[in-house]
Amino acid sequence: MPHLNIEIALMFVAYAALMLYIGFYFFKKNKSTEDYFLGRREVGPVISALSAGASDMSGWLLMGLPGALYVSGFIEGYIAIGLVVGATLNWLFVAKRLRIYTGIIANSITIPDYLEARFHDDKHILRVVCAIVILIFFTFYVSSGLVSGAKLFEETFGIAYDYALTTGTLIIVAYTFFGGYKAVCWTDMIQGLLMLGALIVVPVVMLMHLGGFKEAKNYIFTSDNASQNILKIQKEIPQILSNLNSIENITEITSLVQDLNHSKDGILSTKNIKEKFKNDENILKLFNNDLKNSLTFSEFANKLNSALTMQKKEKDTKELYNLLDAFSKLSLMDKNRLEWFEGISFLGIISALAWGLGYFGQPHILVRFMSIRSVKDIPMATFVGISWMSLCLISTCFMGILGIAYVNKFNLSLHDPEKIFIVMSQLLFNPWIAGILLSAILAAIMSTASSQLLVSSATIAEDFYKRILHKDAPNKTVMNLGRAGVLIVAVVAFLISTDKNSSVLEIVAYAWAGFGASFGSVMLFSLFWENMTKAGAIAGMISGTLGVVIWKNFIAQYFALYELVPAFLFASLMIVFVSFVTKTQASVKESYKNMLKHL
């Protein structure tokens, strides 16, 4: 367990204090709901671009994605490719139209505001549906940030997960609660630059320590070769168990130990246990009767070695039998992590690239388009945003891959692949620099979680309270209710985050799909199809949401396709079908044509 490092702790405190200062500074400047929720549409292109990027790239950029590449290799890089393409298309085609409609045609502060104005929904049905979807999926999304923060504090300072989770939550909530949109944008800019610097520096230093790409490639190749041998021997374990004392089987077990030590990055955890063996006695013993534990391949090799010694000296095969029996009941991957095509299906590639499809429906990113100072600033913002994003994603992918080589070369024990950036920062740099680098994770977490909390609070205060329940509510009351909304969503997200084995990437993937399918389909059609109707928008929103939930929970286990893809297609079909069988209001068409005139 790491000990408390004073230098790193001081850097964390200094960073958190700077963010909180910015929050308090803008607290005094918020005079209206447009100030608090949209920054009075005065945000310049560079800040808008970096804010959009930083709020998009949450803790999963420095933890979830490198962890995925560490485990599965370059095939996870398709996610990065899909994201860059999706973000570029979002800036090129969505930003300008959305800024014109929400700033010129209708004074919309939130995405539900825009959709209600776009379809002249006087009954607020669409607003309510939007608000419910936002609150559901953002609660999960915020939860992923809190899990990232908890893992950061747990690994860095050695404090218990629950205390780490509480600390991170309090910091994020505090500056969002007071500062509002401008505070979030300015801190996002600082955080975005910090994230980029950290993501470039850490992989470069890792590569220097490894001795270059060729050396790194050799260690990865050796590890993957060993993992393939391990998989072959695992299939032979039932035969080996039938006669543990035979020389041939002892030789096989010895080979297994050697291969396990040549693949030190391998990890055995609850995710490896086949469903029917969850309560198996030998499985429980392997994890010391606590399925929250995990074992590296090296640690399992040591257990096998000890059992082999006992078998040779004392003729006692019980421990060896139990370990091999447990090992035979685990699911292992056939790894070839330097390949882009081998080991991945066509559906797997589609699923990874489809992450880019989610961009069209992320409210915390879309709101950046609404707040930008002028449509003339969009080209500059596009260049800055996509350049920043491309550099960050390339660097984080290399960090995950290089982590495999580093762990094997220097014989490290890494139980959680999502902590590779944390471990590397602590090992490769002096505590002061490490403190700055690790603050980049806190930056990524804070930038996204704060944006999501702000959109959620706007949904509660602006979309529910002011627009539906109390239209004449004073600005101060609405802002205070918005701050209360920050607390409500944070508390629910906190409760979801209490499981320390939660995967940051898995939580993000679910929320990303939810928004991409529900809002993404509706936003694209609303901005590019004149004949879309209110009923079509409602149908698309509901069907996209249900599509994600149903596919993820009931179909995905049989058909390996990212839930965003079928749900987005289903929502789009529903929008088209329902729009064709319902009538478009003349005033709705007129507003749409008015938007086109300003392009």
mmCIF file of C-alpha atoms in Angstrom, residues 40 61 70 102 146 148 155 245 267 271 309 339 353 381 439 451 466 475 547 560:
data_model
loop_
_atom_site.group_PDB
_atom_site.id
_atom_site.type_symbol
_atom_site.label_atom_id
_atom_site.label_comp_id
_atom_site.label_asym_id
_atom_site.label_seq_id
_atom_site.Cartn_x
_atom_site.Cartn_y
_atom_site.Cartn_z
ATOM 1 C CA ARG A 40 -23.791 34.577 -21.277
ATOM 2 C CA LEU A 61 -8.797 9.062 -21.017
ATOM 3 C CA TYR A 70 -3.000 -2.637 -21.726
ATOM 4 C CA THR A 102 -30.076 28.523 -29.932
ATOM 5 C CA LEU A 146 -16.065 9.517 -9.022
ATOM 6 C CA SER A 148 -11.705 7.371 -11.283
ATOM 7 C CA GLU A 155 -3.475 4.318 -5.245
ATOM 8 C CA ASN A 245 2.531 -37.287 -10.032
ATOM 9 C CA ILE A 267 -4.241 -10.544 -14.124
ATOM 10 C CA LYS A 271 -14.017 -10.975 -14.393
ATOM 11 C CA THR A 309 7.626 -27.868 -3.823
ATOM 12 C CA GLU A 339 -2.142 -6.579 -34.168
ATOM 13 C CA LEU A 353 -15.599 2.852 -34.196
ATOM 14 C CA ALA A 381 -12.348 26.151 -32.172
ATOM 15 C CA SER A 439 -3.218 16.238 -10.943
ATOM 16 C CA SER A 451 -19.790 19.795 -16.756
ATOM 17 C CA LYS A 466 -38.729 27.298 -14.081
ATOM 18 C CA ASN A 475 -33.075 34.135 -11.101
ATOM 19 C CA GLY A 547 -32.843 0.377 -27.113
ATOM 20 C CA ALA A 560 -21.409 -8.859 -29.290
#
